[in-house]
Amino acid sequence: MSPGSREWSGSAVLEDSAVTLYFTATGIAGEARPSFLQRICAATATLAEGDEPFADWSGPREVVRTDGVHYRPADEADGVPGQIKAFRDPAPFRSADGSDYLLFTGSSAARPGSHDGVIGIARKLADGSFMPLAPLVEASGVNNELERPHIVHHDGLLYLFWSTQRGVFAPGIVAPTGLYGAIAETIAGPWRLLNSHGLVLSNPPERPTQAYSWWVLPDLTVASFVDYWKAESQVDSAAERRRRFGGTFAPFVTIELDGATARLAG
């Protein structure tokens, strides 16, 4: 049973005959009013034949915690979308030397503020837990949420991708909702922004919220989901937002990578 009142995004790893699901447990199970406490958890199942391929699920366990040095707690009782602090979106990564890591969306403990987003990383230990390391990317003073971070190996280089929204940039910074990225030779960096500014893909100006949560696959195909697909309305009621919400896969696209340059293929 999940320790949260709901689950936010994560990812899964298949290794031998076992699947490990990493996910964000949000809130507290049984709470009457949803809170925004975030914990990174994992659960494991074995693969089985038949109509139910997952068997013998383990109980979820918390595998990495905020350390108060690099990452501040994400434990707010109340929150507004785009303004809450972050400790979520776990994504595993295995380096060329066989070391296992977990990437995640975090908030800076070293430089806290209203816009203090970071891409966090933790190294896997022998007991299956993860030890937090210094962030790969820091955006204090620039952006509050660097979401769904993940790394792709390509042509001997590492490409780090994340999604962010226009409304979570600091005042005075005008940038679109989109897929952003950086490049490095090793996990230790230094990480350089792709295209010199980081932006890889964005929604068109006339449909600024049509897609979100981009994920680059090893073959450079990019998945995302349909967010608010119609043009924005002057009426921002819950009913109107529900009418405009997509909530399914968006069309897949493909990108091209050439060193520190990234572009839409075709």
Coordinates of C-alpha atoms in Angstrom, one line a residue:
M1 CA 0.0 0.0 0.0
S2 CA 1.4 3.4 -1.0
P3 CA 2.3 5.7 1.9
G4 CA 0.8 8.6 -0.1
S5 CA -2.7 9.8 -0.8
R6 CA -1.8 9.8 -4.5
E7 CA 1.1 8.9 -6.7
W8 CA 3.0 11.2 -9.1
S9 CA 5.3 10.4 -11.9
G10 CA 8.2 8.0 -11.8
S11 CA 9.7 5.3 -14.0
A12 CA 10.3 1.5 -14.1
V13 CA 13.4 -0.6 -14.7
L14 CA 13.4 -4.2 -16.0
E15 CA 16.4 -6.3 -14.9
D16 CA 16.5 -10.0 -15.3
S17 CA 13.1 -11.2 -14.2
A18 CA 12.2 -8.3 -11.9
V19 CA 10.7 -4.9 -12.4
T20 CA 11.4 -2.1 -10.1
L21 CA 8.9 0.8 -10.1
Y22 CA 10.2 4.2 -8.8
F23 CA 7.4 6.7 -8.1
T24 CA 6.6 9.8 -6.1
A25 CA 4.3 9.2 -3.1
T26 CA 2.5 12.5 -2.5
G27 CA 0.5 13.4 0.6
I28 CA -0.3 11.0 3.4
A29 CA -2.5 7.9 3.0
G30 CA -5.9 8.5 4.4
E31 CA -5.6 12.3 4.8
A32 CA -8.8 14.2 4.4
R33 CA -7.3 17.1 2.6
P34 CA -4.6 16.5 0.0
S35 CA -1.2 17.8 1.1
F36 CA 2.0 18.2 -1.0
L37 CA 4.5 16.1 1.0
Q38 CA 6.6 14.3 -1.6
R39 CA 8.7 11.1 -1.1
I40 CA 10.6 9.0 -3.6
C41 CA 9.7 5.4 -3.2
A42 CA 10.3 2.1 -5.0
A43 CA 8.5 -1.3 -5.2
T44 CA 9.6 -4.5 -6.9
A45 CA 7.7 -7.3 -8.6
T46 CA 8.7 -10.5 -10.4
L47 CA 7.7 -11.2 -14.0
A48 CA 5.3 -14.1 -14.4
E49 CA 3.5 -15.8 -17.3
G50 CA -0.2 -15.5 -17.9
D51 CA -2.8 -12.8 -17.6
E52 CA -1.1 -11.2 -14.6
P53 CA 2.5 -10.6 -15.5
F54 CA 3.5 -8.9 -12.3
A55 CA 3.7 -11.0 -9.1
D56 CA 4.8 -10.8 -5.5
W57 CA 5.0 -7.0 -5.3
S58 CA 7.1 -5.8 -2.4
G59 CA 5.9 -3.1 -0.1
P60 CA 6.9 0.4 -1.2
R61 CA 10.0 1.7 0.5
E62 CA 11.4 5.2 0.6
V63 CA 14.8 5.0 -1.2
V64 CA 16.2 8.6 -1.0
R65 CA 15.5 11.5 1.3
T66 CA 16.2 15.2 1.2
D67 CA 19.4 16.0 3.0
G68 CA 19.0 19.7 3.9
V69 CA 22.3 20.4 2.3
H70 CA 21.6 20.1 -1.4
Y71 CA 17.9 19.5 -1.3
R72 CA 15.2 21.1 0.8
P73 CA 12.2 19.1 2.0
A74 CA 9.0 19.2 -0.1
D75 CA 6.5 18.9 2.7
E76 CA 4.0 21.7 2.3
A77 CA 0.5 21.2 3.6
D78 CA -1.0 23.6 1.0
G79 CA 0.2 24.7 -2.4
V80 CA -0.4 26.3 -5.7
P81 CA 0.6 24.5 -9.0
G82 CA 4.0 25.8 -10.1
Q83 CA 4.9 27.2 -6.7
I84 CA 5.3 24.1 -4.5
K85 CA 8.7 22.8 -3.6
A86 CA 9.8 19.6 -5.3
F87 CA 11.2 16.1 -4.5
R88 CA 9.7 13.9 -7.2
D89 CA 10.0 12.4 -10.6
P90 CA 12.6 9.6 -10.0
A91 CA 14.4 8.3 -13.1
P92 CA 17.2 5.7 -12.9
F93 CA 20.4 6.0 -14.9
R94 CA 23.3 3.5 -15.2
S95 CA 26.7 5.0 -16.2
A96 CA 29.3 3.4 -18.4
D97 CA 31.2 2.1 -15.4
G98 CA 28.0 0.3 -14.1
S99 CA 27.2 2.7 -11.3
D100 CA 23.5 3.2 -10.7
Y101 CA 22.0 6.6 -10.1
L102 CA 18.6 8.1 -9.6
L103 CA 17.7 11.5 -11.1
F104 CA 14.9 13.6 -9.6
T105 CA 13.2 17.0 -9.6
G106 CA 14.3 19.0 -6.5
S107 CA 14.5 22.3 -4.8
S108 CA 17.7 23.9 -3.6
A109 CA 18.7 23.9 0.1
A110 CA 21.9 25.8 -0.7
R111 CA 20.1 28.7 -2.5
P112 CA 16.4 28.6 -1.4
G113 CA 13.9 31.0 -2.8
S114 CA 10.7 31.3 -4.7
H115 CA 12.5 30.0 -7.8
D116 CA 15.0 27.4 -6.7
G117 CA 14.6 24.4 -9.0
V118 CA 17.4 21.9 -9.4
I119 CA 17.9 18.5 -11.1
G120 CA 19.0 16.2 -8.3
I121 CA 21.0 13.0 -8.4
A122 CA 21.6 10.2 -5.9
R123 CA 24.0 7.3 -6.1
K124 CA 22.8 3.7 -5.4
L125 CA 24.3 2.0 -2.4
A126 CA 24.7 -1.7 -1.7
D127 CA 21.5 -1.9 0.4
G128 CA 19.4 -0.5 -2.4
S129 CA 19.0 3.0 -1.0
F130 CA 20.4 6.1 -2.7
M131 CA 22.8 8.7 -1.3
P132 CA 22.1 12.3 -2.5
L133 CA 24.9 14.1 -4.4
A134 CA 25.2 17.7 -5.5
P135 CA 22.7 18.7 -8.2
L136 CA 23.5 18.3 -11.9
V137 CA 21.7 21.5 -12.8
E138 CA 20.7 24.5 -10.6
A139 CA 18.2 27.1 -11.6
S140 CA 18.0 29.2 -8.5
G141 CA 16.7 32.7 -9.4
V142 CA 15.6 31.4 -12.8
N143 CA 13.0 28.5 -12.6
N144 CA 11.1 26.7 -9.9
E145 CA 10.5 23.3 -11.6
L146 CA 12.8 21.2 -13.7
E147 CA 10.5 18.2 -14.1
R148 CA 10.9 14.6 -15.4
P149 CA 14.7 14.7 -15.7
H150 CA 16.3 11.8 -17.6
I151 CA 19.6 11.0 -19.4
V152 CA 20.1 9.5 -22.9
H153 CA 23.4 8.1 -24.1
H154 CA 24.1 9.2 -27.7
D155 CA 27.3 9.1 -29.8
G156 CA 29.5 8.7 -26.7
L157 CA 27.9 11.7 -24.9
L158 CA 25.3 12.1 -22.2
Y159 CA 22.2 14.2 -22.9
L160 CA 20.2 15.4 -19.9
F161 CA 16.6 16.4 -20.7
W162 CA 13.8 17.9 -18.6
S163 CA 10.4 19.6 -19.0
T164 CA 9.4 22.9 -17.6
Q165 CA 6.5 25.4 -18.0
R166 CA 6.4 29.0 -18.9
G167 CA 4.7 30.0 -15.6
V168 CA 7.5 28.7 -13.4
F169 CA 10.2 31.0 -14.6
A170 CA 11.2 33.9 -12.4
P171 CA 9.6 37.3 -13.1
G172 CA 11.2 39.0 -16.1
I173 CA 12.2 35.7 -17.8
V174 CA 10.0 35.0 -20.8
A175 CA 10.4 31.4 -22.0
P176 CA 8.0 28.8 -23.4
T177 CA 6.7 25.5 -22.0
G178 CA 8.9 22.9 -23.5
L179 CA 11.6 20.2 -23.5
Y180 CA 15.0 21.5 -22.4
G181 CA 18.4 19.9 -22.3
A182 CA 22.1 19.9 -21.6
I183 CA 25.1 17.8 -22.7
A184 CA 28.2 16.4 -20.9
E185 CA 30.9 13.8 -21.4
T186 CA 30.4 12.3 -18.0
I187 CA 27.8 12.3 -15.3
A188 CA 30.1 14.6 -13.3
G189 CA 29.8 17.3 -16.0
P190 CA 30.3 20.0 -16.6
W191 CA 26.8 20.2 -18.2
R192 CA 26.3 22.7 -21.1
L193 CA 22.9 23.8 -22.3
L194 CA 21.9 22.5 -25.7
N195 CA 21.5 25.1 -28.4
S196 CA 23.3 27.5 -26.0
H197 CA 19.9 28.3 -24.3
G198 CA 18.6 24.8 -23.4
L199 CA 15.4 24.8 -25.4
V200 CA 14.9 21.7 -27.6
L201 CA 11.1 21.6 -28.3
S202 CA 8.3 23.9 -27.4
N203 CA 4.6 24.3 -27.9
P204 CA 3.5 26.8 -30.6
P205 CA 2.6 30.3 -29.4
E206 CA -1.0 29.8 -30.4
R207 CA -1.3 26.6 -28.3
P208 CA 1.2 27.3 -25.5
T209 CA -0.1 24.5 -23.2
Q210 CA -1.0 21.8 -25.8
A211 CA 1.6 19.2 -24.6
Y212 CA 3.8 18.5 -21.6
S213 CA 6.1 16.0 -19.9
W214 CA 8.4 15.2 -22.8
W215 CA 10.5 12.0 -22.5
V216 CA 13.3 11.2 -25.0
L217 CA 13.7 7.5 -25.7
P218 CA 17.1 5.9 -26.7
D219 CA 16.3 6.1 -30.4
L220 CA 15.5 9.9 -30.0
T221 CA 11.8 9.4 -30.4
V222 CA 10.1 11.8 -28.0
A223 CA 6.9 11.0 -26.1
S224 CA 4.7 13.5 -24.3
F225 CA 1.0 13.9 -23.3
V226 CA -1.8 16.1 -24.5
D227 CA -2.3 18.8 -21.8
Y228 CA -4.7 21.7 -22.6
W229 CA -5.0 21.2 -26.3
K230 CA -7.4 24.0 -27.2
A231 CA -6.5 27.7 -27.4
E232 CA -6.5 29.3 -24.0
S233 CA -9.9 30.7 -22.8
Q234 CA -10.7 34.0 -21.1
V235 CA -12.8 31.8 -18.7
D236 CA -10.5 29.9 -16.4
S237 CA -13.1 27.9 -14.6
A238 CA -12.6 24.3 -13.5
A239 CA -15.2 23.1 -16.0
E240 CA -13.5 25.0 -18.9
R241 CA -10.1 23.6 -18.0
R242 CA -11.6 20.1 -17.9
R243 CA -13.1 20.6 -21.3
R244 CA -9.7 21.6 -22.7
F245 CA -7.7 18.8 -21.0
G246 CA -6.4 16.0 -23.2
G247 CA -4.8 13.5 -20.8
T248 CA -3.5 11.0 -23.3
F249 CA -0.4 10.5 -25.5
A250 CA 0.5 13.3 -27.8
P251 CA 1.8 12.4 -31.3
F252 CA 5.4 11.1 -31.1
V253 CA 8.1 13.2 -32.7
T254 CA 11.8 12.6 -33.3
I255 CA 14.8 14.8 -32.6
E256 CA 18.3 15.0 -34.0
L257 CA 21.4 15.5 -31.8
D258 CA 24.7 16.8 -33.2
G259 CA 27.0 17.6 -30.4
A260 CA 25.5 20.5 -28.4
T261 CA 22.9 21.1 -31.1
A262 CA 19.4 19.6 -30.9
R263 CA 16.6 20.0 -33.4
L264 CA 13.3 18.5 -34.5
A265 CA 14.0 15.8 -37.1
G266 CA 12.6 16.1 -40.6

